[in-house]
PDB file of C-alpha atoms in Angstrom:
ATOM      1  CA  UNK A   1       6.122  20.297  13.808  1.00 89.00           C
ATOM      2  CA  UNK A   2       3.027  18.673  12.573  1.00 93.00           C
ATOM      3  CA  UNK A   3       1.831  15.131  11.844  1.00 95.00           C
ATOM      4  CA  UNK A   4      -1.293  14.324  10.015  1.00 96.00           C
ATOM      5  CA  UNK A   5      -2.333  10.625  10.541  1.00 95.00           C
ATOM      6  CA  UNK A   6      -5.057   9.383   7.633  1.00 95.00           C
ATOM      7  CA  UNK A   7      -7.345   6.482   7.997  1.00 94.00           C
ATOM      8  CA  UNK A   8     -10.257   4.820   6.334  1.00 95.00           C
ATOM      9  CA  UNK A   9      -9.147   3.784   2.828  1.00 93.00           C
ATOM     10  CA  UNK A  10      -9.460   0.311   1.406  1.00 97.00           C
ATOM     11  CA  UNK A  11     -11.210  -1.760  -1.412  1.00 97.00           C
ATOM     12  CA  UNK A  12     -15.169  -1.175  -1.958  1.00 98.00           C
ATOM     13  CA  UNK A  13     -17.296  -2.269  -5.047  1.00 98.00           C
ATOM     14  CA  UNK A  14     -18.690   0.586  -7.690  1.00 98.00           C
ATOM     15  CA  UNK A  15     -21.684   2.370  -5.454  1.00 98.00           C
ATOM     16  CA  UNK A  16     -20.277   1.927  -2.162  1.00 98.00           C
ATOM     17  CA  UNK A  17     -19.335   4.240   0.529  1.00 98.00           C
ATOM     18  CA  UNK A  18     -15.905   4.665   2.326  1.00 98.00           C
ATOM     19  CA  UNK A  19     -15.125   7.253   5.103  1.00 98.00           C
ATOM     20  CA  UNK A  20     -11.899   8.711   5.802  1.00 98.00           C
ATOM     21  CA  UNK A  21     -10.558  10.023   8.779  1.00 98.00           C
ATOM     22  CA  UNK A  22      -7.232  12.672   9.121  1.00 97.00           C
ATOM     23  CA  UNK A  23      -5.977  13.460  12.299  1.00 97.00           C
ATOM     24  CA  UNK A  24      -3.482  16.627  12.959  1.00 96.00           C
ATOM     25  CA  UNK A  25      -1.132  16.408  16.006  1.00 94.00           C
ATOM     26  CA  UNK A  26       2.125  17.995  16.993  1.00 93.00           C
ATOM     27  CA  UNK A  27       2.930  21.852  17.748  1.00 90.00           C
ATOM     28  CA  UNK A  28      -0.377  23.592  16.402  1.00 92.00           C
ATOM     29  CA  UNK A  29      -1.666  26.940  17.407  1.00 91.00           C
ATOM     30  CA  UNK A  30      -4.487  27.195  14.768  1.00 91.00           C
ATOM     31  CA  UNK A  31      -5.341  25.547  11.719  1.00 93.00           C
ATOM     32  CA  UNK A  32      -6.818  27.509   8.566  1.00 94.00           C
ATOM     33  CA  UNK A  33      -7.524  24.735   6.211  1.00 96.00           C
ATOM     34  CA  UNK A  34      -7.767  21.041   5.948  1.00 97.00           C
ATOM     35  CA  UNK A  35      -8.667  19.331   3.105  1.00 97.00           C
ATOM     36  CA  UNK A  36      -8.263  16.112   0.948  1.00 98.00           C
ATOM     37  CA  UNK A  37      -6.605  15.812  -2.356  1.00 98.00           C
ATOM     38  CA  UNK A  38      -6.021  12.531  -4.550  1.00 98.00           C
ATOM     39  CA  UNK A  39      -3.445  11.666  -6.999  1.00 98.00           C
ATOM     40  CA  UNK A  40      -4.168   8.179  -9.513  1.00 96.00           C
ATOM     41  CA  UNK A  41      -1.927   6.428 -11.405  1.00 92.00           C
ATOM     42  CA  UNK A  42      -0.130   8.238 -14.180  1.00 94.00           C
ATOM     43  CA  UNK A  43      -2.362  11.525 -13.039  1.00 96.00           C
ATOM     44  CA  UNK A  44      -1.291  15.070 -11.124  1.00 97.00           C
ATOM     45  CA  UNK A  45      -2.684  15.539  -7.623  1.00 97.00           C
ATOM     46  CA  UNK A  46      -6.177  17.283  -7.794  1.00 98.00           C
ATOM     47  CA  UNK A  47      -8.202  18.749  -4.945  1.00 98.00           C
ATOM     48  CA  UNK A  48     -11.036  16.932  -3.705  1.00 98.00           C
ATOM     49  CA  UNK A  49     -12.451  19.077  -0.923  1.00 98.00           C
ATOM     50  CA  UNK A  50     -11.586  21.479   1.638  1.00 97.00           C
ATOM     51  CA  UNK A  51     -12.960  23.190   4.864  1.00 97.00           C
ATOM     52  CA  UNK A  52     -11.966  26.437   6.459  1.00 94.00           C
ATOM     53  CA  UNK A  53     -11.931  27.135  10.300  1.00 88.00           C
ATOM     54  CA  UNK A  54     -15.114  28.908   9.094  1.00 87.00           C
ATOM     55  CA  UNK A  55     -16.495  26.137   7.697  1.00 87.00           C
ATOM     56  CA  UNK A  56     -16.532  27.495   4.273  1.00 94.00           C
ATOM     57  CA  UNK A  57     -16.699  24.474   1.733  1.00 96.00           C
ATOM     58  CA  UNK A  58     -14.804  23.569  -1.082  1.00 97.00           C
ATOM     59  CA  UNK A  59     -15.642  20.669  -4.367  1.00 98.00           C
ATOM     60  CA  UNK A  60     -14.078  19.245  -6.858  1.00 98.00           C
ATOM     61  CA  UNK A  61     -17.193  19.418  -9.512  1.00 98.00           C
ATOM     62  CA  UNK A  62     -15.930  15.135  -9.690  1.00 97.00           C
ATOM     63  CA  UNK A  63     -17.341  15.110  -6.506  1.00 98.00           C
ATOM     64  CA  UNK A  64     -20.387  17.128  -6.064  1.00 98.00           C
ATOM     65  CA  UNK A  65     -23.235  15.244  -4.315  1.00 97.00           C
ATOM     66  CA  UNK A  66     -21.517  12.443  -3.616  1.00 98.00           C
ATOM     67  CA  UNK A  67     -18.523  13.358  -1.133  1.00 98.00           C
ATOM     68  CA  UNK A  68     -19.116  15.634   1.862  1.00 98.00           C
ATOM     69  CA  UNK A  69     -16.072  17.014   4.461  1.00 98.00           C
ATOM     70  CA  UNK A  70     -16.478  17.851   7.635  1.00 96.00           C
ATOM     71  CA  UNK A  71     -14.056  18.978  10.270  1.00 95.00           C
ATOM     72  CA  UNK A  72     -14.391  18.550  14.445  1.00 93.00           C
ATOM     73  CA  UNK A  73     -11.907  21.918  14.995  1.00 90.00           C
ATOM     74  CA  UNK A  74     -11.702  20.328  18.860  1.00 91.00           C
ATOM     75  CA  UNK A  75     -10.244  17.325  17.419  1.00 94.00           C
ATOM     76  CA  UNK A  76      -8.105  18.497  14.753  1.00 94.00           C
ATOM     77  CA  UNK A  77      -9.573  16.151  12.490  1.00 96.00           C
ATOM     78  CA  UNK A  78     -11.009  16.254   9.110  1.00 97.00           C
ATOM     79  CA  UNK A  79     -13.513  13.523   7.557  1.00 98.00           C
ATOM     80  CA  UNK A  80     -14.235  12.524   3.918  1.00 98.00           C
ATOM     81  CA  UNK A  81     -17.782  10.955   3.666  1.00 98.00           C
ATOM     82  CA  UNK A  82     -17.277   9.360   0.068  1.00 98.00           C
ATOM     83  CA  UNK A  83     -21.088   7.668  -1.153  1.00 98.00           C
ATOM     84  CA  UNK A  84     -21.660   6.347  -4.498  1.00 98.00           C
ATOM     85  CA  UNK A  85     -18.250   5.561  -5.168  1.00 98.00           C
ATOM     86  CA  UNK A  86     -16.950   5.352  -8.848  1.00 98.00           C
ATOM     87  CA  UNK A  87     -13.928   3.529 -10.192  1.00 97.00           C
ATOM     88  CA  UNK A  88     -12.617   6.924 -11.535  1.00 97.00           C
ATOM     89  CA  UNK A  89     -12.552   7.676  -7.612  1.00 98.00           C
ATOM     90  CA  UNK A  90      -9.616   4.761  -7.321  1.00 98.00           C
ATOM     91  CA  UNK A  91      -6.701   6.751  -6.094  1.00 98.00           C
ATOM     92  CA  UNK A  92      -4.340   7.441  -3.398  1.00 98.00           C
ATOM     93  CA  UNK A  93      -5.926  10.310  -0.933  1.00 98.00           C
ATOM     94  CA  UNK A  94      -3.855  12.568   0.736  1.00 98.00           C
ATOM     95  CA  UNK A  95      -4.901  14.913   3.565  1.00 97.00           C
ATOM     96  CA  UNK A  96      -4.043  18.504   3.453  1.00 97.00           C
ATOM     97  CA  UNK A  97      -3.464  20.962   6.250  1.00 97.00           C
ATOM     98  CA  UNK A  98      -3.029  25.248   6.053  1.00 96.00           C
ATOM     99  CA  UNK A  99      -1.907  25.528  10.010  1.00 94.00           C
ATOM    100  CA  UNK A 100       0.337  28.041  12.209  1.00 92.00           C
ATOM    101  CA  UNK A 101       2.587  25.767  14.432  1.00 90.00           C
ATOM    102  CA  UNK A 102       3.136  26.920  18.546  1.00 89.00           C
ATOM    103  CA  UNK A 103       5.854  28.896  16.608  1.00 89.00           C
ATOM    104  CA  UNK A 104       3.941  30.908  14.824  1.00 89.00           C
ATOM    105  CA  UNK A 105       5.159  30.127  11.547  1.00 91.00           C
ATOM    106  CA  UNK A 106       2.494  28.840   8.815  1.00 91.00           C
ATOM    107  CA  UNK A 107       3.207  25.875   7.007  1.00 93.00           C
ATOM    108  CA  UNK A 108       1.268  23.230   4.944  1.00 95.00           C
ATOM    109  CA  UNK A 109       1.252  19.417   5.826  1.00 96.00           C
ATOM    110  CA  UNK A 110       0.833  16.618   4.026  1.00 97.00           C
ATOM    111  CA  UNK A 111      -0.353  13.175   5.061  1.00 96.00           C
ATOM    112  CA  UNK A 112       1.344   9.477   3.885  1.00 96.00           C
ATOM    113  CA  UNK A 113      -1.829   8.983   1.732  1.00 96.00           C
ATOM    114  CA  UNK A 114      -4.379   6.381   1.722  1.00 97.00           C
ATOM    115  CA  UNK A 115      -5.062   4.036  -1.030  1.00 97.00           C
ATOM    116  CA  UNK A 116      -8.879   3.981  -2.029  1.00 98.00           C
ATOM    117  CA  UNK A 117      -9.708   1.352  -4.648  1.00 98.00           C
ATOM    118  CA  UNK A 118     -13.408   1.036  -6.175  1.00 98.00           C
ATOM    119  CA  UNK A 119     -13.600  -2.087  -8.268  1.00 97.00           C
ATOM    120  CA  UNK A 120     -15.911  -5.151  -8.692  1.00 94.00           C
TER     121      UNK A 120
END
């Protein structure tokens, strides 16, 4: 089993910045994709950004140019730098990892979620 632990959420004013972190630990052989999703009240969970082991990046159109995803493969950690935050970015942000465990089974894991609130 693997675990994902997120940190960095909070309350920020519109136009402000936050940086989220997510560290994967446990029985991990290799991580293919790490990313961030978010879910606002009353809405479905949506993709924010993902990054592959090879460095391929994917962003939701709504965050392009404002958010930056990065990854430290040595630390099994993914980051999300969020700039120019808007009230509509308010949501619970979830870390996601597509990985192979030491038992060589490929599984998808989710973090517990971290609240991001953008409000004046």
